[in-house]
CSV table of C-alpha atoms and ligand atoms in Angstrom, one decimal:
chain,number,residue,atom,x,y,z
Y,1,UNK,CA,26.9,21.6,-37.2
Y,2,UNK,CA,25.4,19.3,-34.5
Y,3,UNK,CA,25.3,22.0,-32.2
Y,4,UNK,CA,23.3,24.0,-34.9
Y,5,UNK,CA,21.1,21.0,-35.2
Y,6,UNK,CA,20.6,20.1,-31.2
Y,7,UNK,CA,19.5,23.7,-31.2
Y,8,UNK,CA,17.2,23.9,-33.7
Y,9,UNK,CA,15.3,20.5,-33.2
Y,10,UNK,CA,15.7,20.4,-29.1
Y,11,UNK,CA,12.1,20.4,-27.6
Y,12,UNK,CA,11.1,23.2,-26.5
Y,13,UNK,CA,11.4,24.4,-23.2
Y,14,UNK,CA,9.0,26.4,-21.8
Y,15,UNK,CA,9.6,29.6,-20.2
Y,16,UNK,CA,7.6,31.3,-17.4
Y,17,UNK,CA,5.4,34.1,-18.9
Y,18,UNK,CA,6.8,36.5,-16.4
Y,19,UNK,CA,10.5,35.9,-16.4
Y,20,UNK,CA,12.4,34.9,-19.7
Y,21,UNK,CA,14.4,32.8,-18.4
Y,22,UNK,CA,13.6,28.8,-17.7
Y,23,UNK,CA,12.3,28.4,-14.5
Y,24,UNK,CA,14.3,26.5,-11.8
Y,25,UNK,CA,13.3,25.8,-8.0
Y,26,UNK,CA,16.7,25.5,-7.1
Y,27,UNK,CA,19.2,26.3,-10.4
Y,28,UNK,CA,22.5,26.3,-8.4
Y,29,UNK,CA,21.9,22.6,-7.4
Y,30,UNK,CA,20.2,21.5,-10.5
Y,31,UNK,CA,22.4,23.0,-13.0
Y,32,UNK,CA,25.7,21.9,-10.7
Y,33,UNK,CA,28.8,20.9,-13.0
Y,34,UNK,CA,29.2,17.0,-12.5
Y,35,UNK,CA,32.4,17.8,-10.8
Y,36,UNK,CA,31.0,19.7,-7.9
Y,37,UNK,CA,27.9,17.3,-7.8
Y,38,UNK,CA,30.4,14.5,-7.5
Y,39,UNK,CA,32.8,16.1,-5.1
Y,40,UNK,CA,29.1,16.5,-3.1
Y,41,UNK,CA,28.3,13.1,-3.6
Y,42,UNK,CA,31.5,11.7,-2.1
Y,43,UNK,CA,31.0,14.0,1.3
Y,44,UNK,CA,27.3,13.0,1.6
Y,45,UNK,CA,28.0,9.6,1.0
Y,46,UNK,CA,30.7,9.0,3.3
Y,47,UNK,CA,28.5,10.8,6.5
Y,48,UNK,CA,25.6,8.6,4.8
Y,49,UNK,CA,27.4,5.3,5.1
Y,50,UNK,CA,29.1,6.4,9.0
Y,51,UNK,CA,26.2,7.3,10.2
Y,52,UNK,CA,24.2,3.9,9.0
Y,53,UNK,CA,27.3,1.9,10.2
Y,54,UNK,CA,27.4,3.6,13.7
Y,55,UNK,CA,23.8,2.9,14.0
Y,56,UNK,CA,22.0,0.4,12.4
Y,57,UNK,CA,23.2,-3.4,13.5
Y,58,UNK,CA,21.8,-4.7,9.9
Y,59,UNK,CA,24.5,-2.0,8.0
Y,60,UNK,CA,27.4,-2.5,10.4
Y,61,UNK,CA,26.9,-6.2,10.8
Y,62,UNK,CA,26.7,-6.6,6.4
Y,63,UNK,CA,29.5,-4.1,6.0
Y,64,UNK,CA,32.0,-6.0,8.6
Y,65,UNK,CA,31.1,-9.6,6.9
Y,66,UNK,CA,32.5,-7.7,4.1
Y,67,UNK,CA,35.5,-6.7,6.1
Y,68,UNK,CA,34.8,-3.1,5.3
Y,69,UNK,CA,34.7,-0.1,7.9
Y,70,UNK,CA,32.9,3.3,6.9
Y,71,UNK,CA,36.9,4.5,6.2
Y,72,UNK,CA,37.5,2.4,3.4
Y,73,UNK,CA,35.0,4.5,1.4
Y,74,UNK,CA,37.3,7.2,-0.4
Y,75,UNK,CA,35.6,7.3,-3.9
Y,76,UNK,CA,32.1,7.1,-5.4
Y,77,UNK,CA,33.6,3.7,-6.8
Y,78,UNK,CA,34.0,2.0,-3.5
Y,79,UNK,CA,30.0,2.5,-3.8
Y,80,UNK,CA,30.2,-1.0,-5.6
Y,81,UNK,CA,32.2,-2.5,-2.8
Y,82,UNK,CA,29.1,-2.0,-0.1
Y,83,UNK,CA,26.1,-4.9,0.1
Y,84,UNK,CA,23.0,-4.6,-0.9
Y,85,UNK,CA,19.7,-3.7,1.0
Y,86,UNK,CA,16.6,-5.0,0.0
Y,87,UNK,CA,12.8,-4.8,0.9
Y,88,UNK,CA,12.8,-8.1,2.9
Y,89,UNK,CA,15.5,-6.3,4.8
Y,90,UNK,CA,12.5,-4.0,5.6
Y,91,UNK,CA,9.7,-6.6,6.8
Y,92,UNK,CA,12.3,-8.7,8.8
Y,93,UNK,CA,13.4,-5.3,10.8
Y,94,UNK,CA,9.6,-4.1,11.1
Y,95,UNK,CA,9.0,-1.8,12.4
Y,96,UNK,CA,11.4,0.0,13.6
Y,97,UNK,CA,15.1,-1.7,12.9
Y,98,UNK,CA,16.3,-0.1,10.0
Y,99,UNK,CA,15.6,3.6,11.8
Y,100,UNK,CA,19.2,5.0,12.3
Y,101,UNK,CA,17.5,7.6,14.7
Y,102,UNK,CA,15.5,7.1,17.6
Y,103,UNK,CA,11.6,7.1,17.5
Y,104,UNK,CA,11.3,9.8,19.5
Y,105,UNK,CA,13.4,12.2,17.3
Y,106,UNK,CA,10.9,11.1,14.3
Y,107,UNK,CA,8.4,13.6,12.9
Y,108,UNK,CA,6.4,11.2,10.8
Y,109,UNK,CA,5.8,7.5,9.6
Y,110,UNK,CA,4.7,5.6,6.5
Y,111,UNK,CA,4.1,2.7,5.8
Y,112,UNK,CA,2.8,0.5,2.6
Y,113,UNK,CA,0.8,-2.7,2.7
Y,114,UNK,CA,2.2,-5.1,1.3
Y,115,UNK,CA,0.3,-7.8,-0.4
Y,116,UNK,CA,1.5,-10.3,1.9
Y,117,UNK,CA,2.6,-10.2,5.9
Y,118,UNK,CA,3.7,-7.1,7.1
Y,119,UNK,CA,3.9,-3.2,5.8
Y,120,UNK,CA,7.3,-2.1,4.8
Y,121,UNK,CA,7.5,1.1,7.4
Y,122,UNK,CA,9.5,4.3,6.9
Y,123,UNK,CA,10.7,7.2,9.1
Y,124,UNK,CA,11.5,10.6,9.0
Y,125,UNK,CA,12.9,13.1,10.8
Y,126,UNK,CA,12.0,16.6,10.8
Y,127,UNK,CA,14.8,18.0,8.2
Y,128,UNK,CA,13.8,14.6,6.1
Y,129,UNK,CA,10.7,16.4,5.7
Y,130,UNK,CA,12.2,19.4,4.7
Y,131,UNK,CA,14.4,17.5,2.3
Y,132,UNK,CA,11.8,15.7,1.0
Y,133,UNK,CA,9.3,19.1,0.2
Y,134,UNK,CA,11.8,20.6,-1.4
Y,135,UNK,CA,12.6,17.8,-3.7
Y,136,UNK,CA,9.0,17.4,-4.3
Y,137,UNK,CA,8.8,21.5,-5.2
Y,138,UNK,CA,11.9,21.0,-7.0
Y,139,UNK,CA,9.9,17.9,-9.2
Y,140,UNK,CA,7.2,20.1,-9.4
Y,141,UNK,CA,8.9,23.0,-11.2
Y,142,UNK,CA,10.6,20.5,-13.3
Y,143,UNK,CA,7.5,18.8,-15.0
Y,144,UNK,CA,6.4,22.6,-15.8
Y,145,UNK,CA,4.3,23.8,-12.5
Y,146,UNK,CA,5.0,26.9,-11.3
Y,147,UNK,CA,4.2,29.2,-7.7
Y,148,UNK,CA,0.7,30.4,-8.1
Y,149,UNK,CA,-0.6,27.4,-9.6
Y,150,UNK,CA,-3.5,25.8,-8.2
Y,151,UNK,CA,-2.4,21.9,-7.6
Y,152,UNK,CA,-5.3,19.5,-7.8
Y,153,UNK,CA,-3.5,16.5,-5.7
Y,154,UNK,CA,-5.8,13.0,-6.0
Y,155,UNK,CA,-3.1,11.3,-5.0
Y,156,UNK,CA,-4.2,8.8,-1.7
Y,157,UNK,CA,-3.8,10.8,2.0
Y,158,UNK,CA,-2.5,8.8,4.8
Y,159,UNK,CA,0.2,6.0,5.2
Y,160,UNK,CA,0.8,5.8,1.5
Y,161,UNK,CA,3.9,8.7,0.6
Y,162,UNK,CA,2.0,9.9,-2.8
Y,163,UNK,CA,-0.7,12.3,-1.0
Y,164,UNK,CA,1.5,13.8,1.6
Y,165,UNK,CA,4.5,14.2,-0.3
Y,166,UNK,CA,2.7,16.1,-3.6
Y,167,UNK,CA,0.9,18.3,-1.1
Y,168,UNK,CA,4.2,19.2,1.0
Y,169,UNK,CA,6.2,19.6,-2.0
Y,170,UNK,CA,3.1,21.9,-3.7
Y,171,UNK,CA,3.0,24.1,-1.0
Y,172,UNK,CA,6.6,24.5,-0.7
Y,173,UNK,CA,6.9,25.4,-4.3
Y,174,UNK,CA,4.4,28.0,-3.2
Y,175,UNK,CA,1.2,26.8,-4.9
Y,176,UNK,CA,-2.4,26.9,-4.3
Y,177,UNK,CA,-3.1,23.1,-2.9
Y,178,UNK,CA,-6.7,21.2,-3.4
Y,179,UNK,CA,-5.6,18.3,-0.7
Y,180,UNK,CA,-8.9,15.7,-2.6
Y,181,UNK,CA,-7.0,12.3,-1.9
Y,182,UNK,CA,-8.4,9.9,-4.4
Y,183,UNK,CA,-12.4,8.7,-4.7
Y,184,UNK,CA,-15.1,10.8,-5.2
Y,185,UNK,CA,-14.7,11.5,-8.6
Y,186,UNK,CA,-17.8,13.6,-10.2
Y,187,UNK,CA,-16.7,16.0,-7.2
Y,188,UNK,CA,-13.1,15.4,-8.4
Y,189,UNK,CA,-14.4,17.2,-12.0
Y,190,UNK,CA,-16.4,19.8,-10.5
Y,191,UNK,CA,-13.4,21.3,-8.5
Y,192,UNK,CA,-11.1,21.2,-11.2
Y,193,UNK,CA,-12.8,22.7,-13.4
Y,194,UNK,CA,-14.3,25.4,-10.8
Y,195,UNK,CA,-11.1,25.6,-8.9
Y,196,UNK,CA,-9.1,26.4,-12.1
Y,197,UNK,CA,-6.6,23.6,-11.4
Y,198,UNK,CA,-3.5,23.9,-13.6
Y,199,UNK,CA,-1.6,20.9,-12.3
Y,200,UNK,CA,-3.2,17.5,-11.9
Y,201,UNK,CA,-1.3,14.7,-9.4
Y,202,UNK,CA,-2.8,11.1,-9.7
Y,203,UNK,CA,-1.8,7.6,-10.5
Y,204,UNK,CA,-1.5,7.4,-14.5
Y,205,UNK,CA,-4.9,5.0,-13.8
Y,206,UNK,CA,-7.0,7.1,-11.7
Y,207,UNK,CA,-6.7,9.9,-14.3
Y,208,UNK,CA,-7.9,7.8,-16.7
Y,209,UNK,CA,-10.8,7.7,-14.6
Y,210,UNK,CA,-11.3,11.4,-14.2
Y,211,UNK,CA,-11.2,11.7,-17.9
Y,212,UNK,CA,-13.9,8.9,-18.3
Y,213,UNK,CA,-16.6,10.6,-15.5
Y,214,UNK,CA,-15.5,14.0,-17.3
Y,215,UNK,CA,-16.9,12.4,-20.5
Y,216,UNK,CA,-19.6,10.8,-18.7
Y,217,UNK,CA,-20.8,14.0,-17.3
Y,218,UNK,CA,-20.3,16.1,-20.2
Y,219,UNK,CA,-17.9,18.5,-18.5
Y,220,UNK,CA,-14.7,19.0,-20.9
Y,221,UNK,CA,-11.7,18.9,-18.7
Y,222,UNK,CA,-10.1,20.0,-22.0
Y,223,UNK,CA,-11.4,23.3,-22.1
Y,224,UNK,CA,-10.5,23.7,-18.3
Y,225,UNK,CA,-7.3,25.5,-16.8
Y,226,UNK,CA,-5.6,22.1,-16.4
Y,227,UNK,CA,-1.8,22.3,-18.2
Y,228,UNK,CA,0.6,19.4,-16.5
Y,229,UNK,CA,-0.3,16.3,-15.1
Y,230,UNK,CA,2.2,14.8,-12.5
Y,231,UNK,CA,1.6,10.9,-12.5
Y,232,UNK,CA,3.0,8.4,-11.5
Y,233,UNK,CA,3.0,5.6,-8.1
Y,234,UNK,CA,2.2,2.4,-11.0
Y,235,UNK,CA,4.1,1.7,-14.5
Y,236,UNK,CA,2.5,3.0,-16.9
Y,237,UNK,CA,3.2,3.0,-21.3
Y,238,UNK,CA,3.8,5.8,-23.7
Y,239,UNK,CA,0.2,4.7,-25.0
Y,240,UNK,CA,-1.3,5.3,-21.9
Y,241,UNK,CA,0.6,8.9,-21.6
Y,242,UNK,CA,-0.9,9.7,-25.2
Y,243,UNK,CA,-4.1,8.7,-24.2
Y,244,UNK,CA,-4.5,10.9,-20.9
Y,245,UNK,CA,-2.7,13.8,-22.8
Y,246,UNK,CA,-5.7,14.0,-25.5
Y,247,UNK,CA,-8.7,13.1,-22.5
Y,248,UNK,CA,-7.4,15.5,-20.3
Y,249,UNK,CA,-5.6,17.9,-22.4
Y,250,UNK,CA,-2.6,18.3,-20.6
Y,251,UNK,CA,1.1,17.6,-20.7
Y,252,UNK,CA,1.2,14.4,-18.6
Y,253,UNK,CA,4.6,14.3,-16.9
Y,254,UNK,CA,6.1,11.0,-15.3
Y,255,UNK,CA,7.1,11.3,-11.6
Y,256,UNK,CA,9.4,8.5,-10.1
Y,257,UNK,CA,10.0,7.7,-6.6
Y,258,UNK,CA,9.2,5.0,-4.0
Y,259,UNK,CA,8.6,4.9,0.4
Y,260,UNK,CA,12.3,3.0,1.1
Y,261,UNK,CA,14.2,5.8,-0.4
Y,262,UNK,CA,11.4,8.9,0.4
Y,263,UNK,CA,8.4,9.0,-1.3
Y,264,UNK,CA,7.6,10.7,-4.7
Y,265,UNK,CA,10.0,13.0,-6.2
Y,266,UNK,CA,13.5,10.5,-6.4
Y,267,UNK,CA,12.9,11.4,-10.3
Y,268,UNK,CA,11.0,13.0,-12.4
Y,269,UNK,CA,10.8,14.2,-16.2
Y,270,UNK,CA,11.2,17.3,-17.5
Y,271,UNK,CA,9.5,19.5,-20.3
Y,272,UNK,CA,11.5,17.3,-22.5
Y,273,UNK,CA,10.0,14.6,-21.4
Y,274,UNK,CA,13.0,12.3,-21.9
Y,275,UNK,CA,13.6,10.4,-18.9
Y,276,UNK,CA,12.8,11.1,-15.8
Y,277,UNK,CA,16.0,13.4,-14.0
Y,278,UNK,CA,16.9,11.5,-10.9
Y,279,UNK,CA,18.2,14.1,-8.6
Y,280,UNK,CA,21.5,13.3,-7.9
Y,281,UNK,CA,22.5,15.6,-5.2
Y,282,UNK,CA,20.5,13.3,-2.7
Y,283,UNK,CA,20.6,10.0,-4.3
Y,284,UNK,CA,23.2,8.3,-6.1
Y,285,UNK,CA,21.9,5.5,-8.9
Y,286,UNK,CA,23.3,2.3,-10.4
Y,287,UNK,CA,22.2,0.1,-12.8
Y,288,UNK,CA,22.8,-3.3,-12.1
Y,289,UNK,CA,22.5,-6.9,-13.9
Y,290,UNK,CA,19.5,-8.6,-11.5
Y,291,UNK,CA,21.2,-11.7,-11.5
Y,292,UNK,CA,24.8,-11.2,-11.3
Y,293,UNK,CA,24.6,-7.8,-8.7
Y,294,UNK,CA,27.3,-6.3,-11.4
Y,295,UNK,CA,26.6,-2.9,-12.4
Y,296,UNK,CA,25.4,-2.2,-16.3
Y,297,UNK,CA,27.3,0.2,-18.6
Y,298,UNK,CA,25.2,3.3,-19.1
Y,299,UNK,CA,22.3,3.0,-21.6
Y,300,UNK,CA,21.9,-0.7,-20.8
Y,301,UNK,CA,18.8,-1.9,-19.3
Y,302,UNK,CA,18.9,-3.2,-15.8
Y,303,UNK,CA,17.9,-3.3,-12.1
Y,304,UNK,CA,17.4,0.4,-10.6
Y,305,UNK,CA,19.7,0.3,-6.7
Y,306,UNK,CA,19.5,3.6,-5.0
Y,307,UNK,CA,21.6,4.8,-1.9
Y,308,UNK,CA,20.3,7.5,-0.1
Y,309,UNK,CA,22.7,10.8,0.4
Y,310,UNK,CA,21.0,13.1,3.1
Y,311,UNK,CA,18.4,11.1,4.4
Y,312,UNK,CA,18.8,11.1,8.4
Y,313,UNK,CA,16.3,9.0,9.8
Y,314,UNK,CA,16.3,6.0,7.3
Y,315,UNK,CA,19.4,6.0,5.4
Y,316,UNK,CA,19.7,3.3,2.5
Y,317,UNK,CA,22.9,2.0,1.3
Y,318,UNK,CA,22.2,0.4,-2.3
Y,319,UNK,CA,18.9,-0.4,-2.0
Y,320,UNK,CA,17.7,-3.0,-4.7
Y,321,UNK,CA,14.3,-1.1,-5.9
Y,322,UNK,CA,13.7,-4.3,-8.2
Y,323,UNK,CA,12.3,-1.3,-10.9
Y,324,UNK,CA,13.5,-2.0,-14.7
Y,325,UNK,CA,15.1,1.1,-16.2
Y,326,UNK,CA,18.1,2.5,-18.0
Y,327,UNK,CA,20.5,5.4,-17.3
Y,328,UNK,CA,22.0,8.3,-19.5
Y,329,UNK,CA,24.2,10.9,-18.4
Y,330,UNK,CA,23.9,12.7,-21.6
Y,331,UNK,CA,23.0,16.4,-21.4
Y,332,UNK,CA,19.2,16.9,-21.1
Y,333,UNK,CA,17.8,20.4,-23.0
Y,334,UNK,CA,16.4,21.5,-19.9
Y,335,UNK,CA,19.9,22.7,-18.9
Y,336,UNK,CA,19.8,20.2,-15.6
Y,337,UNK,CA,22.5,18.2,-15.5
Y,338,UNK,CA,21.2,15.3,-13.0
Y,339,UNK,CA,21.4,11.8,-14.9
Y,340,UNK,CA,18.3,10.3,-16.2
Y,341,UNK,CA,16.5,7.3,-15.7
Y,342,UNK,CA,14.4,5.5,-19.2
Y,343,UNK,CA,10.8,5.3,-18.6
Y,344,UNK,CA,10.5,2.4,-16.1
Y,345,UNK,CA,8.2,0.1,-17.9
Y,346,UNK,CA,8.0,-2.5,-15.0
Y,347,UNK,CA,8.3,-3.8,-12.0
Y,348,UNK,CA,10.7,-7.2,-11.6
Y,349,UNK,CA,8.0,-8.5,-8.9
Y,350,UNK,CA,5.2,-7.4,-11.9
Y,351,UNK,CA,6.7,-9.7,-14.6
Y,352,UNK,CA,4.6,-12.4,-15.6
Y,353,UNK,CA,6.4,-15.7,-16.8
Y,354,UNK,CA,4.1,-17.2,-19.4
Y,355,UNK,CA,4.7,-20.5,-20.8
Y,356,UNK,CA,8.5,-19.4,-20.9
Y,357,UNK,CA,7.4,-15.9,-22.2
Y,358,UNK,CA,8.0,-12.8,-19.5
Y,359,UNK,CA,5.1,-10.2,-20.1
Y,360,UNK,CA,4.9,-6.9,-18.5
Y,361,UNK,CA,1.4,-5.5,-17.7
Y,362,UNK,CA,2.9,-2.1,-19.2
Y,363,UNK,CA,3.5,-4.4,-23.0
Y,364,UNK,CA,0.0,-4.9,-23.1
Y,365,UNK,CA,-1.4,-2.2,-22.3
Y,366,UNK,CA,0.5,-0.6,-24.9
Y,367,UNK,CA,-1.2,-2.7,-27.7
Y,368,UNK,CA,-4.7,-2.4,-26.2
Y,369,UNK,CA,-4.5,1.3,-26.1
Y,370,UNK,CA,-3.2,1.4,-29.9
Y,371,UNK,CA,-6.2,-0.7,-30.8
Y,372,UNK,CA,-9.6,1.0,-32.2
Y,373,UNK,CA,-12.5,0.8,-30.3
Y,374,UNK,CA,-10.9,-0.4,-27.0
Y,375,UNK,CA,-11.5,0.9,-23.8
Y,376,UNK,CA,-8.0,1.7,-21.9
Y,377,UNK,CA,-9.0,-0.1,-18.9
Y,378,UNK,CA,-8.0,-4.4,-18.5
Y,379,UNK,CA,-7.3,-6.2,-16.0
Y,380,UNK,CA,-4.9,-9.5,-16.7
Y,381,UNK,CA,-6.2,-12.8,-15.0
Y,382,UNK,CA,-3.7,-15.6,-14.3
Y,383,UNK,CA,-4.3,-19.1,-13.5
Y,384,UNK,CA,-2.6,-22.4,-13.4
Y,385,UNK,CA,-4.3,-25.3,-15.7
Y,386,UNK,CA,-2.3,-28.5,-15.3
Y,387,UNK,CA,1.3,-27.4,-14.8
Y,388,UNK,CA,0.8,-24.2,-17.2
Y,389,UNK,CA,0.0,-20.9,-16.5
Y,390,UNK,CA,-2.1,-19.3,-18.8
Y,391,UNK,CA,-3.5,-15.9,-19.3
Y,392,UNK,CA,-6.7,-14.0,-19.6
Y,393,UNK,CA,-6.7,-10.6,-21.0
Y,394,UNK,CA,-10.3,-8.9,-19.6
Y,395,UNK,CA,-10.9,-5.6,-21.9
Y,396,UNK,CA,-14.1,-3.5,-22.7
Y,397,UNK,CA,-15.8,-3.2,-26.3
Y,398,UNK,CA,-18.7,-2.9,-27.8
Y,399,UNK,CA,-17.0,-4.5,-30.9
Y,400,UNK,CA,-17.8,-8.0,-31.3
Y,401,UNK,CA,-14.5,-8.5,-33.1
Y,402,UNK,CA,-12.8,-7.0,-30.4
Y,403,UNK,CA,-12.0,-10.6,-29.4
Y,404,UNK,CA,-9.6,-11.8,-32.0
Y,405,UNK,CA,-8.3,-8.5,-32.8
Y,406,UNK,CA,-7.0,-8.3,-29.2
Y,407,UNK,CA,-5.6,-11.9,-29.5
Y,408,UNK,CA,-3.7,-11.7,-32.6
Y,409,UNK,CA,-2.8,-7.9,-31.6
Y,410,UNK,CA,-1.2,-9.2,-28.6
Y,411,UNK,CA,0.7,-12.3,-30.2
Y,412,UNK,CA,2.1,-10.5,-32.5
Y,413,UNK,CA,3.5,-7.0,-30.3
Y,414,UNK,CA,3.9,-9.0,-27.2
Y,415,UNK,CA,4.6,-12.7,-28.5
Y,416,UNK,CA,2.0,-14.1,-25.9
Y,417,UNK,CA,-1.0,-16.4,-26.6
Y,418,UNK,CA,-3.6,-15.6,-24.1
Y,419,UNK,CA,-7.2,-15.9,-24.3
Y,420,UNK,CA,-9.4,-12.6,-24.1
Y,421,UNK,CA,-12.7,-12.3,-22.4
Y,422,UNK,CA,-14.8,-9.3,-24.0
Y,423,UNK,CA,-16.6,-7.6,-21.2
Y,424,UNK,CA,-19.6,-4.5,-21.6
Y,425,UNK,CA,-18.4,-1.0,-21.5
Y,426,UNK,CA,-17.5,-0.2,-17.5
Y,427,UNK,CA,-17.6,-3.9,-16.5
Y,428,UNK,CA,-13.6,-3.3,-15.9
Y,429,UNK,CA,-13.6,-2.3,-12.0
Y,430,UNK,CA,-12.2,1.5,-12.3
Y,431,UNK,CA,-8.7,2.8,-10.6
Y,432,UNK,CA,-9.3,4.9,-7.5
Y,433,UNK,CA,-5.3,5.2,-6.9
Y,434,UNK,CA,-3.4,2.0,-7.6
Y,435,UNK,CA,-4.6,0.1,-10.9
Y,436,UNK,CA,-4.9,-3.7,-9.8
Y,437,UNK,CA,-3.9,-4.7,-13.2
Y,438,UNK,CA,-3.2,-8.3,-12.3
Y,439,UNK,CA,-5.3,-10.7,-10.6
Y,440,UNK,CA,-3.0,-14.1,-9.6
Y,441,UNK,CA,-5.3,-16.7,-9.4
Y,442,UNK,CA,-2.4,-19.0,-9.0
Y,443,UNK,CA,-2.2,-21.4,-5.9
Y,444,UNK,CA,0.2,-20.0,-3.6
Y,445,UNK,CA,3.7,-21.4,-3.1
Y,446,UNK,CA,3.7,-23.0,0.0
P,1,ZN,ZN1,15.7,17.8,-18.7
């Protein structure tokens, strides 16, 4: 009976319209039985941790504080036993400490700016690469693309992961690339439309933007050859997703991944568009309490912590991604049997704290873009008055109610009083890869 039922309600998947079958990149490792994905794990894991412990001082000297040697890991439980990494690992090894292989053998770098100090700087070598195109490709096929396609990347060239690793990984799936990088957007919509792009890669923020100067320029990106959207690089809300799925008309698919564990394509939702299948033949995930370290039980929300499997140059062992999320190991429609990560509606580092009351950009977003007459782009101002922090929502209308609507909206969905400042249609400075959706006006800690 529920069989009968999963069948007939499961989303549909779609086929390629020259094969019957659903379309796979790489079926055998996709479609592995947990068993043998497991039994994989345990190998990789084991040459992962030797080969971190035999070569980078931070790992070896953590893992013998712990009294553990690279022997003592026998099970994919003994994961828990190992310590943690985290990003300040990163900035206090910079540039080069964490690098289990020599400079010289590296084929590229990365690096992102952080806010403060230093960038965090990753390494590859040249079978990372590899690894890391073919996950990409895999991703790719995943979220619906397929070998032919013309890919349309706007996602930022250079140090940043996103541009690189989308046009590697399109290429490898054997698609057409358009390498634009982000800015320039009128040309952005004139190449779409005349390249016949079928696959979009942006930040959820910056194809909000291509939709608006679309509008603006009375080109309808609807009636183009664009089909699947791959966005992702900034939280983003279900609103948000429904939003650029009617602008652009286009399926717009969630892609996970961040520079410490290799770039985009860690995760990444399928057809379903149920989670976001983290692929687990090259990562292994936990879910862990933030405060505590102590993993979650599946289902429950928690702290994302990743450990690398096959990575060579850079291996990570449990790094603490600070990324919000849930897990589920229940099968997917899609026939993949990787685990899947929840939507990730935030960032731990993102939350804002006011008076007593956390707030994720993502929550309010959510209730501007449900709200009539709203333009989807805000920015959210903090600032200290006396010892409290208060916010300021900036949005865009031409509604002069738009004010109280948005204040009451968001105190009732969100549970936060903040004040709203109504600004003129495009007064909201536009995305051109990374959405700066908070500005801290808050004195810094010293
Ligand atoms: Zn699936």
């Amino acid at each position: 009976m529920t069989a009968v039922l999963q069948a007939r309600y499961a989303p549909k998947i779609h086929t390629h319209p020259r094969t019957s079958r659903a379309f796979f990149f790489d079926r055998a490792a996709e479609t592995m039985p947990r068993g043998a994905l497991q039994k994989l794990q345990l190998r990789r894991l084991r040459a992962t941790v030797k080969e971190a412990y035999d070569n980078v001082a931070l790992h070896r000297g953590r893992m013998e504080a712990a009294g553990l040697r690279p022997r003592d890991v026998r099970s994919l439980e003994d994961l828990r036993r190992l310590p943690f990494t985290l990003k300040s690992d990163l900035r206090d090894h910079y540039p080069f400490g964490l690098f289990a292989r020599p400079r010289a053998k590296l084929s590229r770098l990365h690096a992102s700016s952080g806010t403060t100090g230093k960038p965090t700087v990753v390494g590859y070598t040249h079978r990372d690469i590899a690894t890391w195109a073919s996950l990409m490709a895999r991703s790719f096929a995943c979220a619906g693309a397929r070998p032919g396609d013309v890919v349309h990347n706007a996602y930022g060239y250079g140090l940043f992961t996103g541009g690189l690793g989308a046009h590697y990984g399109a290429e490898r799936l054997g698609a057409t690339v358009v390498p634009m990088s982000g800015g320039s957007t009128e040309r952005q919509v004139l190449l779409i439309h005349d390249f016949g792009a079928r696959v979009l890669c942006a930040t959820p923020s910056y194809a909000l933007n291509i939709a608006e100067v679309a509008e603006r320029e009375g080109a309808d990106l609807r009636k183009s050859q664009l089909a699947i959207g791959l966005f992702g690089a900034e939280p983003w809300s279900e609103a948000m997703r429904r939003e650029i799925e009617q602008r652009l008309g286009l399926k717009a698919v969630d892609i996970y991944g961040l520079s410490e564990i290799m770039g985009p394509g860690v995760a990444v939702e399928c057809e379903a568009q149920d989670g976001l299948h983290g692929w687990e033949d090259h990562f292994l995930f936990e879910v862990i309490d933030p405060d505590s370290g102590r993993p979650v039980a599946d289902g429950q929300a928690g702290e994302l912590v990743i450990t690398t499997l096959t990575k060579q140059a850079l291996p990570m062992i449990r790094y603490r991604t600070r990324d919000i999320t849930r897990l589920t190991r229940e099968r997917c429609a899609c026939g993949r049997t990787h685990a899947r990560l929840k939507r990730i509606t935030g960032r731990n580092d993102d939350m804002l704290i006011i008076r007593g009351v956390n707030v994720y950009p993502s929550q309010i977003e959510a209730v501007l873009i449900g709200l009539e007459g709203i333009a989807p782009h805000y920015q959210l101002v903090v600032e200290r008055r006396g010892s409290l922090d208060e916010l300021t929502i900036e949005v865009e209308s031409a509604d002069p109610g738009a004010q109280e609507r948005v204040r009451h909206h968001v105190k009732s969905m969100v549970g936060v009083t903040a004040a709203v400042r109504v600004l003129k249609p495009g007064e909201v400075p536009r995305s051109q890869g990374k959405a700066v959706r908070v500005r801290d006006l808050r004195p810094k800690a010293s």
